């Protein structure tokens, strides 16, 4: 029988790779980086057979021509390699991924599948830092957190619970990583059908027409993001991590996308990935390893883990 041996939640930001030399809050940045290293060591210690990475996609593998709520990579996984993140084919476990997809659909959580999935830093950031030096296959599970309408948090919880049941029917020891969040506000249109200015119109064009040539749009897109005014909600982040430690993240399942954006910014929609991971771990109480509001990276950066041994007690 398979089992989930650890759950990890971690923020991501490519600015960590490209703008480290511009960091003002160096103590915060170093504490976050060290916490990623601690989480990496925890993953190595449990020696998993495979890692399921629940993350988002920032319009480098999915586009407005087709963007499912949930997508499981069941074959090749190719990392885009933007901003110093890993690039190229990743080690995978297609047999497990295909079995998980079948089980999830049978359980009533319909997931799209991709036999040649391109991931971006929404998942490859986790590969870079949390799996550094760990030779383990990955199964990416992409959650749509940017193109409205978004899957409800309640559906994400159901996904996590059904994922846990599917893993139990396998013969693998699995780590589940949630990549994304915490609070932040991206300079992206709130409604892609009605961009407010030239920058938003450019981003919508990139989202619609970038398939196969996302790099053509990346320079200006990067300039728009780097120029954004930091908007972080530390009080929300602290409360969210406190609830994680108390095993009370299920309460966020009742929130709407509008409510979540109001308290955590549009980038806070990525917290759906944490809900998937926490649900897969049975919402067992977790432990915060670090939290740092990082205006230089536009994001509230957090790292935490959930020990599956607590679930079995």
PDB file of C-alpha atoms in Angstrom:
ATOM      1  CA  UNK A   1       0.000   0.000   0.000  1.00  0.00           C
ATOM      2  CA  UNK A   2       1.272   3.467  -0.870  1.00  0.00           C
ATOM      3  CA  UNK A   3       1.508   6.361   1.553  1.00  0.00           C
ATOM      4  CA  UNK A   4       2.233  10.058   1.761  1.00  0.00           C
ATOM      5  CA  UNK A   5       5.313  10.409   3.949  1.00  0.00           C
ATOM      6  CA  UNK A   6       5.581  14.217   4.089  1.00  0.00           C
ATOM      7  CA  UNK A   7       3.883  17.392   2.942  1.00  0.00           C
ATOM      8  CA  UNK A   8       5.745  20.631   2.256  1.00  0.00           C
ATOM      9  CA  UNK A   9       4.442  24.076   1.377  1.00  0.00           C
ATOM     10  CA  UNK A  10       6.801  26.730   0.011  1.00  0.00           C
ATOM     11  CA  UNK A  11       6.506  30.067  -1.733  1.00  0.00           C
ATOM     12  CA  UNK A  12       8.251  30.673  -5.039  1.00  0.00           C
ATOM     13  CA  UNK A  13       9.660  33.747  -6.767  1.00  0.00           C
ATOM     14  CA  UNK A  14      12.010  33.977  -9.718  1.00  0.00           C
ATOM     15  CA  UNK A  15      13.184  37.293  -8.268  1.00  0.00           C
ATOM     16  CA  UNK A  16      14.976  35.162  -5.691  1.00  0.00           C
ATOM     17  CA  UNK A  17      17.161  33.961  -8.571  1.00  0.00           C
ATOM     18  CA  UNK A  18      17.531  37.186 -10.513  1.00  0.00           C
ATOM     19  CA  UNK A  19      17.443  39.959  -7.898  1.00  0.00           C
ATOM     20  CA  UNK A  20      19.258  38.561  -4.879  1.00  0.00           C
ATOM     21  CA  UNK A  21      21.860  41.315  -5.123  1.00  0.00           C
ATOM     22  CA  UNK A  22      19.113  43.921  -4.783  1.00  0.00           C
ATOM     23  CA  UNK A  23      17.672  42.496  -1.569  1.00  0.00           C
ATOM     24  CA  UNK A  24      17.452  44.994   1.288  1.00  0.00           C
ATOM     25  CA  UNK A  25      16.007  42.626   3.895  1.00  0.00           C
ATOM     26  CA  UNK A  26      18.916  40.207   3.686  1.00  0.00           C
ATOM     27  CA  UNK A  27      18.157  38.579   7.041  1.00  0.00           C
ATOM     28  CA  UNK A  28      14.652  37.701   5.864  1.00  0.00           C
ATOM     29  CA  UNK A  29      15.894  36.431   2.513  1.00  0.00           C
ATOM     30  CA  UNK A  30      18.544  34.257   4.117  1.00  0.00           C
ATOM     31  CA  UNK A  31      16.059  32.866   6.651  1.00  0.00           C
ATOM     32  CA  UNK A  32      13.710  31.888   3.838  1.00  0.00           C
ATOM     33  CA  UNK A  33      16.510  30.319   1.806  1.00  0.00           C
ATOM     34  CA  UNK A  34      17.722  28.408   4.883  1.00  0.00           C
ATOM     35  CA  UNK A  35      14.187  27.149   5.514  1.00  0.00           C
ATOM     36  CA  UNK A  36      14.043  25.811   1.966  1.00  0.00           C
ATOM     37  CA  UNK A  37      17.248  23.948   2.761  1.00  0.00           C
ATOM     38  CA  UNK A  38      15.734  22.526   5.942  1.00  0.00           C
ATOM     39  CA  UNK A  39      12.662  21.365   4.030  1.00  0.00           C
ATOM     40  CA  UNK A  40      14.927  19.856   1.387  1.00  0.00           C
ATOM     41  CA  UNK A  41      16.714  17.853   4.090  1.00  0.00           C
ATOM     42  CA  UNK A  42      13.385  16.642   5.493  1.00  0.00           C
ATOM     43  CA  UNK A  43      12.442  15.362   2.049  1.00  0.00           C
ATOM     44  CA  UNK A  44      15.792  13.616   1.665  1.00  0.00           C
ATOM     45  CA  UNK A  45      15.417  12.015   5.119  1.00  0.00           C
ATOM     46  CA  UNK A  46      12.082  10.365   4.275  1.00  0.00           C
ATOM     47  CA  UNK A  47      13.564   8.998   1.020  1.00  0.00           C
ATOM     48  CA  UNK A  48      10.434   9.119  -1.167  1.00  0.00           C
ATOM     49  CA  UNK A  49       9.890   7.070  -4.299  1.00  0.00           C
ATOM     50  CA  UNK A  50       8.247  10.023  -6.033  1.00  0.00           C
ATOM     51  CA  UNK A  51       7.282  13.644  -5.370  1.00  0.00           C
ATOM     52  CA  UNK A  52       3.949  15.115  -6.416  1.00  0.00           C
ATOM     53  CA  UNK A  53       4.389  18.862  -6.969  1.00  0.00           C
ATOM     54  CA  UNK A  54       1.149  20.819  -6.773  1.00  0.00           C
ATOM     55  CA  UNK A  55       1.746  24.195  -8.372  1.00  0.00           C
ATOM     56  CA  UNK A  56       0.564  26.871 -10.722  1.00  0.00           C
ATOM     57  CA  UNK A  57       1.527  27.799 -14.263  1.00  0.00           C
ATOM     58  CA  UNK A  58       2.293  31.406 -15.164  1.00  0.00           C
ATOM     59  CA  UNK A  59       1.251  31.250 -18.828  1.00  0.00           C
ATOM     60  CA  UNK A  60       4.295  29.416 -20.096  1.00  0.00           C
ATOM     61  CA  UNK A  61       2.720  25.979 -20.385  1.00  0.00           C
ATOM     62  CA  UNK A  62      -0.966  26.887 -20.387  1.00  0.00           C
ATOM     63  CA  UNK A  63      -2.687  29.603 -22.370  1.00  0.00           C
ATOM     64  CA  UNK A  64      -6.092  31.160 -22.674  1.00  0.00           C
ATOM     65  CA  UNK A  65      -6.803  28.938 -25.675  1.00  0.00           C
ATOM     66  CA  UNK A  66      -7.075  26.027 -23.222  1.00  0.00           C
ATOM     67  CA  UNK A  67      -6.580  26.106 -19.456  1.00  0.00           C
ATOM     68  CA  UNK A  68      -8.145  23.312 -17.347  1.00  0.00           C
ATOM     69  CA  UNK A  69      -8.788  23.660 -13.630  1.00  0.00           C
ATOM     70  CA  UNK A  70      -6.522  20.700 -12.807  1.00  0.00           C
ATOM     71  CA  UNK A  71      -3.930  19.016 -15.010  1.00  0.00           C
ATOM     72  CA  UNK A  72      -1.753  16.021 -14.211  1.00  0.00           C
ATOM     73  CA  UNK A  73       1.498  15.429 -16.079  1.00  0.00           C
ATOM     74  CA  UNK A  74       1.365  11.756 -17.052  1.00  0.00           C
ATOM     75  CA  UNK A  75       4.275  11.519 -19.496  1.00  0.00           C
ATOM     76  CA  UNK A  76       7.111  13.869 -20.404  1.00  0.00           C
ATOM     77  CA  UNK A  77       7.644  16.878 -18.135  1.00  0.00           C
ATOM     78  CA  UNK A  78       9.670  19.732 -19.586  1.00  0.00           C
ATOM     79  CA  UNK A  79      10.712  22.734 -17.504  1.00  0.00           C
ATOM     80  CA  UNK A  80      10.685  26.111 -19.270  1.00  0.00           C
ATOM     81  CA  UNK A  81      13.869  27.273 -17.560  1.00  0.00           C
ATOM     82  CA  UNK A  82      12.961  30.926 -17.153  1.00  0.00           C
ATOM     83  CA  UNK A  83      14.939  33.171 -14.790  1.00  0.00           C
ATOM     84  CA  UNK A  84      17.522  30.618 -13.750  1.00  0.00           C
ATOM     85  CA  UNK A  85      15.116  27.822 -12.882  1.00  0.00           C
ATOM     86  CA  UNK A  86      15.707  24.257 -14.136  1.00  0.00           C
ATOM     87  CA  UNK A  87      15.302  23.747 -17.868  1.00  0.00           C
ATOM     88  CA  UNK A  88      14.512  20.734 -19.984  1.00  0.00           C
ATOM     89  CA  UNK A  89      13.144  17.208 -19.381  1.00  0.00           C
ATOM     90  CA  UNK A  90      12.591  16.162 -15.783  1.00  0.00           C
ATOM     91  CA  UNK A  91      12.672  12.695 -14.240  1.00  0.00           C
ATOM     92  CA  UNK A  92       9.121  11.335 -14.091  1.00  0.00           C
ATOM     93  CA  UNK A  93       7.007   8.328 -13.072  1.00  0.00           C
ATOM     94  CA  UNK A  94       4.429   7.968 -15.875  1.00  0.00           C
ATOM     95  CA  UNK A  95       2.991   4.715 -14.546  1.00  0.00           C
ATOM     96  CA  UNK A  96       2.117   6.256 -11.196  1.00  0.00           C
ATOM     97  CA  UNK A  97       0.894   9.483 -12.788  1.00  0.00           C
ATOM     98  CA  UNK A  98      -1.444   7.627 -15.133  1.00  0.00           C
ATOM     99  CA  UNK A  99      -2.786   5.515 -12.262  1.00  0.00           C
ATOM    100  CA  UNK A 100      -3.396   8.634 -10.160  1.00  0.00           C
ATOM    101  CA  UNK A 101      -5.237  10.308 -13.023  1.00  0.00           C
ATOM    102  CA  UNK A 102      -7.500   7.291 -13.494  1.00  0.00           C
ATOM    103  CA  UNK A 103      -8.221   7.030  -9.779  1.00  0.00           C
ATOM    104  CA  UNK A 104      -8.963  10.741  -9.442  1.00  0.00           C
ATOM    105  CA  UNK A 105     -11.457  10.676 -12.290  1.00  0.00           C
ATOM    106  CA  UNK A 106     -13.079   7.538 -10.896  1.00  0.00           C
ATOM    107  CA  UNK A 107     -13.432   9.319  -7.537  1.00  0.00           C
ATOM    108  CA  UNK A 108     -15.188  12.251  -9.168  1.00  0.00           C
ATOM    109  CA  UNK A 109     -12.328  14.737  -9.417  1.00  0.00           C
ATOM    110  CA  UNK A 110     -11.896  15.223 -13.130  1.00  0.00           C
ATOM    111  CA  UNK A 111      -8.323  16.109 -14.069  1.00  0.00           C
ATOM    112  CA  UNK A 112      -6.986  16.862 -17.508  1.00  0.00           C
ATOM    113  CA  UNK A 113      -3.870  14.950 -18.511  1.00  0.00           C
ATOM    114  CA  UNK A 114      -0.797  15.973 -20.442  1.00  0.00           C
ATOM    115  CA  UNK A 115       1.644  13.507 -21.942  1.00  0.00           C
ATOM    116  CA  UNK A 116       4.046  16.360 -22.688  1.00  0.00           C
ATOM    117  CA  UNK A 117       3.620  18.962 -19.967  1.00  0.00           C
ATOM    118  CA  UNK A 118       5.638  22.158 -19.879  1.00  0.00           C
ATOM    119  CA  UNK A 119       6.045  23.480 -16.360  1.00  0.00           C
ATOM    120  CA  UNK A 120       7.448  26.835 -15.268  1.00  0.00           C
ATOM    121  CA  UNK A 121       8.746  28.234 -12.003  1.00  0.00           C
ATOM    122  CA  UNK A 122       5.395  27.499 -10.391  1.00  0.00           C
ATOM    123  CA  UNK A 123       6.819  24.000 -10.010  1.00  0.00           C
ATOM    124  CA  UNK A 124      10.438  24.107 -11.171  1.00  0.00           C
ATOM    125  CA  UNK A 125      11.324  26.536  -8.352  1.00  0.00           C
ATOM    126  CA  UNK A 126      10.454  23.684  -5.984  1.00  0.00           C
ATOM    127  CA  UNK A 127      12.596  21.278  -8.006  1.00  0.00           C
ATOM    128  CA  UNK A 128      15.487  23.740  -7.870  1.00  0.00           C
ATOM    129  CA  UNK A 129      15.455  24.318  -4.112  1.00  0.00           C
ATOM    130  CA  UNK A 130      13.463  21.558  -2.414  1.00  0.00           C
ATOM    131  CA  UNK A 131      14.766  18.663  -4.520  1.00  0.00           C
ATOM    132  CA  UNK A 132      18.311  19.935  -4.970  1.00  0.00           C
ATOM    133  CA  UNK A 133      20.564  16.880  -5.223  1.00  0.00           C
ATOM    134  CA  UNK A 134      17.699  14.438  -4.608  1.00  0.00           C
ATOM    135  CA  UNK A 135      17.355  11.941  -7.444  1.00  0.00           C
ATOM    136  CA  UNK A 136      13.604  11.372  -7.410  1.00  0.00           C
ATOM    137  CA  UNK A 137      10.922  11.437 -10.128  1.00  0.00           C
ATOM    138  CA  UNK A 138       8.238  14.104 -10.050  1.00  0.00           C
ATOM    139  CA  UNK A 139       4.564  14.090 -10.911  1.00  0.00           C
ATOM    140  CA  UNK A 140       3.326  17.650 -11.539  1.00  0.00           C
ATOM    141  CA  UNK A 141      -0.245  18.596 -10.689  1.00  0.00           C
ATOM    142  CA  UNK A 142      -1.104  22.026 -12.086  1.00  0.00           C
ATOM    143  CA  UNK A 143      -3.898  24.077 -10.547  1.00  0.00           C
ATOM    144  CA  UNK A 144      -5.329  27.016 -12.484  1.00  0.00           C
ATOM    145  CA  UNK A 145      -4.988  30.016 -10.162  1.00  0.00           C
ATOM    146  CA  UNK A 146      -4.780  32.879 -12.671  1.00  0.00           C
ATOM    147  CA  UNK A 147      -7.382  32.582 -15.451  1.00  0.00           C
ATOM    148  CA  UNK A 148     -10.902  33.198 -14.156  1.00  0.00           C
ATOM    149  CA  UNK A 149     -13.031  31.284 -13.447  1.00  0.00           C
ATOM    150  CA  UNK A 150     -10.873  29.451 -10.911  1.00  0.00           C
ATOM    151  CA  UNK A 151     -11.595  26.115  -9.248  1.00  0.00           C
ATOM    152  CA  UNK A 152     -13.161  26.690  -5.851  1.00  0.00           C
ATOM    153  CA  UNK A 153     -11.044  26.071  -2.758  1.00  0.00           C
ATOM    154  CA  UNK A 154     -13.568  23.387  -1.788  1.00  0.00           C
ATOM    155  CA  UNK A 155     -12.832  21.529  -5.023  1.00  0.00           C
ATOM    156  CA  UNK A 156      -9.123  21.827  -4.279  1.00  0.00           C
ATOM    157  CA  UNK A 157      -9.688  20.227  -0.886  1.00  0.00           C
ATOM    158  CA  UNK A 158     -11.606  17.396  -2.553  1.00  0.00           C
ATOM    159  CA  UNK A 159      -8.730  17.005  -5.016  1.00  0.00           C
ATOM    160  CA  UNK A 160      -6.260  16.645  -2.155  1.00  0.00           C
ATOM    161  CA  UNK A 161      -8.387  14.096  -0.337  1.00  0.00           C
ATOM    162  CA  UNK A 162      -8.906  12.026  -3.476  1.00  0.00           C
ATOM    163  CA  UNK A 163      -5.198  12.306  -4.283  1.00  0.00           C
ATOM    164  CA  UNK A 164      -4.357  10.807  -0.895  1.00  0.00           C
ATOM    165  CA  UNK A 165      -6.745   7.915  -1.490  1.00  0.00           C
ATOM    166  CA  UNK A 166      -5.264   7.302  -4.949  1.00  0.00           C
ATOM    167  CA  UNK A 167      -1.719   7.287  -3.548  1.00  0.00           C
ATOM    168  CA  UNK A 168      -2.775   4.748  -0.923  1.00  0.00           C
ATOM    169  CA  UNK A 169      -3.848   2.429  -3.731  1.00  0.00           C
ATOM    170  CA  UNK A 170      -0.342   2.611  -5.236  1.00  0.00           C
ATOM    171  CA  UNK A 171       2.894   1.063  -3.977  1.00  0.00           C
ATOM    172  CA  UNK A 172       4.851   4.332  -3.722  1.00  0.00           C
ATOM    173  CA  UNK A 173       6.101   6.408  -0.809  1.00  0.00           C
ATOM    174  CA  UNK A 174       5.191   9.944  -1.821  1.00  0.00           C
ATOM    175  CA  UNK A 175       6.055  13.483  -0.760  1.00  0.00           C
ATOM    176  CA  UNK A 176       3.502  16.136  -1.701  1.00  0.00           C
ATOM    177  CA  UNK A 177       4.864  19.648  -2.281  1.00  0.00           C
ATOM    178  CA  UNK A 178       2.671  22.733  -2.584  1.00  0.00           C
ATOM    179  CA  UNK A 179       4.407  25.525  -4.483  1.00  0.00           C
ATOM    180  CA  UNK A 180       3.022  29.072  -4.426  1.00  0.00           C
ATOM    181  CA  UNK A 181       1.766  31.954  -2.320  1.00  0.00           C
ATOM    182  CA  UNK A 182       1.691  33.452   0.173  1.00  0.00           C
ATOM    183  CA  UNK A 183       0.038  36.862  -0.240  1.00  0.00           C
ATOM    184  CA  UNK A 184       1.049  39.071  -3.148  1.00  0.00           C
ATOM    185  CA  UNK A 185      -0.401  41.216  -5.888  1.00  0.00           C
ATOM    186  CA  UNK A 186       0.717  40.669  -9.465  1.00  0.00           C
ATOM    187  CA  UNK A 187       0.381  43.481 -12.042  1.00  0.00           C
ATOM    188  CA  UNK A 188      -2.018  41.381 -14.058  1.00  0.00           C
ATOM    189  CA  UNK A 189      -5.511  42.264 -15.295  1.00  0.00           C
ATOM    190  CA  UNK A 190      -8.277  41.339 -12.904  1.00  0.00           C
ATOM    191  CA  UNK A 191     -10.429  40.606 -15.940  1.00  0.00           C
ATOM    192  CA  UNK A 192      -8.560  39.310 -18.978  1.00  0.00           C
ATOM    193  CA  UNK A 193     -11.542  40.149 -21.179  1.00  0.00           C
ATOM    194  CA  UNK A 194     -11.258  43.859 -20.323  1.00  0.00           C
ATOM    195  CA  UNK A 195      -7.629  45.015 -19.902  1.00  0.00           C
ATOM    196  CA  UNK A 196      -7.313  48.420 -18.247  1.00  0.00           C
ATOM    197  CA  UNK A 197      -4.194  49.774 -19.988  1.00  0.00           C
ATOM    198  CA  UNK A 198      -1.444  48.988 -22.503  1.00  0.00           C
ATOM    199  CA  UNK A 199       0.497  46.769 -20.106  1.00  0.00           C
ATOM    200  CA  UNK A 200      -2.568  44.678 -19.322  1.00  0.00           C
ATOM    201  CA  UNK A 201      -3.447  44.463 -23.019  1.00  0.00           C
ATOM    202  CA  UNK A 202       0.075  43.205 -23.733  1.00  0.00           C
ATOM    203  CA  UNK A 203      -0.194  40.568 -21.006  1.00  0.00           C
ATOM    204  CA  UNK A 204      -3.535  39.340 -22.323  1.00  0.00           C
ATOM    205  CA  UNK A 205      -2.025  39.087 -25.821  1.00  0.00           C
ATOM    206  CA  UNK A 206       0.841  37.029 -24.367  1.00  0.00           C
ATOM    207  CA  UNK A 207      -1.569  34.793 -22.473  1.00  0.00           C
ATOM    208  CA  UNK A 208      -3.618  34.167 -25.583  1.00  0.00           C
ATOM    209  CA  UNK A 209      -0.896  33.851 -28.223  1.00  0.00           C
ATOM    210  CA  UNK A 210       2.160  32.634 -26.351  1.00  0.00           C
ATOM    211  CA  UNK A 211       1.835  28.913 -26.980  1.00  0.00           C
ATOM    212  CA  UNK A 212       5.131  27.687 -28.349  1.00  0.00           C
ATOM    213  CA  UNK A 213       6.760  31.120 -28.241  1.00  0.00           C
ATOM    214  CA  UNK A 214       6.371  32.456 -24.703  1.00  0.00           C
ATOM    215  CA  UNK A 215       9.965  33.737 -24.792  1.00  0.00           C
ATOM    216  CA  UNK A 216       8.956  36.331 -27.409  1.00  0.00           C
ATOM    217  CA  UNK A 217       6.842  38.047 -24.756  1.00  0.00           C
ATOM    218  CA  UNK A 218       9.063  37.444 -21.768  1.00  0.00           C
ATOM    219  CA  UNK A 219      11.283  40.552 -21.769  1.00  0.00           C
ATOM    220  CA  UNK A 220       8.494  43.111 -21.549  1.00  0.00           C
ATOM    221  CA  UNK A 221       6.445  40.864 -19.326  1.00  0.00           C
ATOM    222  CA  UNK A 222       9.402  40.694 -16.961  1.00  0.00           C
ATOM    223  CA  UNK A 223       9.757  44.463 -16.995  1.00  0.00           C
ATOM    224  CA  UNK A 224       6.094  44.863 -16.034  1.00  0.00           C
ATOM    225  CA  UNK A 225       6.445  42.486 -13.102  1.00  0.00           C
ATOM    226  CA  UNK A 226       9.710  43.935 -11.776  1.00  0.00           C
ATOM    227  CA  UNK A 227       8.235  47.455 -11.879  1.00  0.00           C
ATOM    228  CA  UNK A 228       5.197  46.441  -9.828  1.00  0.00           C
ATOM    229  CA  UNK A 229       4.495  48.024  -6.460  1.00  0.00           C
ATOM    230  CA  UNK A 230       4.849  45.401  -3.695  1.00  0.00           C
ATOM    231  CA  UNK A 231       1.542  44.560  -2.047  1.00  0.00           C
ATOM    232  CA  UNK A 232       1.839  41.996   0.740  1.00  0.00           C
ATOM    233  CA  UNK A 233      -0.609  41.142   3.533  1.00  0.00           C
ATOM    234  CA  UNK A 234       1.563  39.925   6.448  1.00  0.00           C
ATOM    235  CA  UNK A 235      -1.336  39.682   8.901  1.00  0.00           C
ATOM    236  CA  UNK A 236      -3.139  37.292   6.582  1.00  0.00           C
ATOM    237  CA  UNK A 237       0.030  35.271   6.005  1.00  0.00           C
ATOM    238  CA  UNK A 238       0.670  34.943   9.729  1.00  0.00           C
ATOM    239  CA  UNK A 239      -2.919  33.839  10.343  1.00  0.00           C
ATOM    240  CA  UNK A 240      -2.755  31.323   7.487  1.00  0.00           C
ATOM    241  CA  UNK A 241       0.460  29.776   8.818  1.00  0.00           C
ATOM    242  CA  UNK A 242      -0.951  29.730  12.348  1.00  0.00           C
ATOM    243  CA  UNK A 243      -3.972  27.836  11.037  1.00  0.00           C
ATOM    244  CA  UNK A 244      -1.630  25.429   9.234  1.00  0.00           C
ATOM    245  CA  UNK A 245       0.164  24.747  12.513  1.00  0.00           C
ATOM    246  CA  UNK A 246      -3.159  24.131  14.265  1.00  0.00           C
ATOM    247  CA  UNK A 247      -4.437  21.873  11.490  1.00  0.00           C
ATOM    248  CA  UNK A 248      -7.244  24.280  10.637  1.00  0.00           C
ATOM    249  CA  UNK A 249      -6.661  25.094   6.966  1.00  0.00           C
ATOM    250  CA  UNK A 250      -9.953  23.452   6.023  1.00  0.00           C
ATOM    251  CA  UNK A 251     -11.693  26.686   7.034  1.00  0.00           C
ATOM    252  CA  UNK A 252     -10.316  28.329   3.861  1.00  0.00           C
ATOM    253  CA  UNK A 253     -12.262  25.881   1.702  1.00  0.00           C
ATOM    254  CA  UNK A 254     -15.379  28.032   2.075  1.00  0.00           C
ATOM    255  CA  UNK A 255     -13.749  31.178   0.666  1.00  0.00           C
ATOM    256  CA  UNK A 256     -14.560  32.502  -2.777  1.00  0.00           C
ATOM    257  CA  UNK A 257     -11.959  33.757  -5.235  1.00  0.00           C
ATOM    258  CA  UNK A 258     -13.137  37.327  -4.594  1.00  0.00           C
ATOM    259  CA  UNK A 259     -12.801  36.914  -0.831  1.00  0.00           C
ATOM    260  CA  UNK A 260      -9.335  35.384  -1.114  1.00  0.00           C
ATOM    261  CA  UNK A 261      -8.067  38.146  -3.390  1.00  0.00           C
ATOM    262  CA  UNK A 262      -9.393  40.801  -1.014  1.00  0.00           C
ATOM    263  CA  UNK A 263      -7.296  39.504   1.880  1.00  0.00           C
ATOM    264  CA  UNK A 264      -4.255  38.030   0.073  1.00  0.00           C
ATOM    265  CA  UNK A 265      -4.030  39.684  -3.362  1.00  0.00           C
ATOM    266  CA  UNK A 266      -4.483  38.013  -6.722  1.00  0.00           C
ATOM    267  CA  UNK A 267      -1.276  36.050  -6.140  1.00  0.00           C
ATOM    268  CA  UNK A 268      -2.866  34.660  -2.984  1.00  0.00           C
ATOM    269  CA  UNK A 269      -5.019  32.509  -5.260  1.00  0.00           C
ATOM    270  CA  UNK A 270      -1.967  30.197  -5.361  1.00  0.00           C
ATOM    271  CA  UNK A 271      -2.845  29.109  -1.828  1.00  0.00           C
ATOM    272  CA  UNK A 272      -5.142  26.583  -3.467  1.00  0.00           C
ATOM    273  CA  UNK A 273      -1.996  24.481  -3.884  1.00  0.00           C
ATOM    274  CA  UNK A 274      -1.435  24.536  -0.107  1.00  0.00           C
ATOM    275  CA  UNK A 275      -5.038  23.430   0.430  1.00  0.00           C
ATOM    276  CA  UNK A 276      -4.527  20.471  -1.926  1.00  0.00           C
ATOM    277  CA  UNK A 277      -1.391  19.453  -0.035  1.00  0.00           C
ATOM    278  CA  UNK A 278      -2.908  19.950   3.424  1.00  0.00           C
ATOM    279  CA  UNK A 279      -6.043  18.005   2.470  1.00  0.00           C
ATOM    280  CA  UNK A 280      -3.869  15.160   1.171  1.00  0.00           C
ATOM    281  CA  UNK A 281      -2.215  15.106   4.611  1.00  0.00           C
ATOM    282  CA  UNK A 282      -5.589  15.030   6.349  1.00  0.00           C
ATOM    283  CA  UNK A 283      -5.157  18.604   7.613  1.00  0.00           C
ATOM    284  CA  UNK A 284      -2.796  17.346  10.263  1.00  0.00           C
ATOM    285  CA  UNK A 285      -1.160  20.120  12.306  1.00  0.00           C
ATOM    286  CA  UNK A 286       2.034  21.340  10.669  1.00  0.00           C
ATOM    287  CA  UNK A 287       5.095  23.364  11.501  1.00  0.00           C
ATOM    288  CA  UNK A 288       6.191  26.695  10.113  1.00  0.00           C
ATOM    289  CA  UNK A 289       9.860  26.862   9.183  1.00  0.00           C
ATOM    290  CA  UNK A 290      10.003  30.488   8.041  1.00  0.00           C
ATOM    291  CA  UNK A 291       7.954  33.488   7.076  1.00  0.00           C
ATOM    292  CA  UNK A 292       9.309  36.671   5.537  1.00  0.00           C
ATOM    293  CA  UNK A 293       7.413  39.497   3.851  1.00  0.00           C
ATOM    294  CA  UNK A 294       9.755  40.246   0.952  1.00  0.00           C
ATOM    295  CA  UNK A 295       8.822  43.412  -0.946  1.00  0.00           C
ATOM    296  CA  UNK A 296      11.902  42.895  -3.115  1.00  0.00           C
ATOM    297  CA  UNK A 297      10.299  39.665  -4.333  1.00  0.00           C
ATOM    298  CA  UNK A 298       6.742  41.084  -4.239  1.00  0.00           C
ATOM    299  CA  UNK A 299       5.588  38.204  -2.044  1.00  0.00           C
ATOM    300  CA  UNK A 300       5.051  36.950   1.473  1.00  0.00           C
ATOM    301  CA  UNK A 301       7.515  34.056   1.464  1.00  0.00           C
ATOM    302  CA  UNK A 302       6.722  31.065   3.668  1.00  0.00           C
ATOM    303  CA  UNK A 303       7.931  27.501   4.200  1.00  0.00           C
ATOM    304  CA  UNK A 304       6.147  24.859   6.278  1.00  0.00           C
ATOM    305  CA  UNK A 305       5.762  21.111   6.494  1.00  0.00           C
ATOM    306  CA  UNK A 306       3.199  18.542   7.602  1.00  0.00           C
ATOM    307  CA  UNK A 307       4.501  15.283   9.046  1.00  0.00           C
ATOM    308  CA  UNK A 308       2.431  12.344   7.855  1.00  0.00           C
ATOM    309  CA  UNK A 309       3.352  10.336  10.956  1.00  0.00           C
ATOM    310  CA  UNK A 310       0.945  12.619  12.814  1.00  0.00           C
ATOM    311  CA  UNK A 311      -1.841  11.480  10.508  1.00  0.00           C
ATOM    312  CA  UNK A 312      -1.262   7.847  11.428  1.00  0.00           C
ATOM    313  CA  UNK A 313      -1.313   8.398  15.196  1.00  0.00           C
TER     314      UNK A 313
END
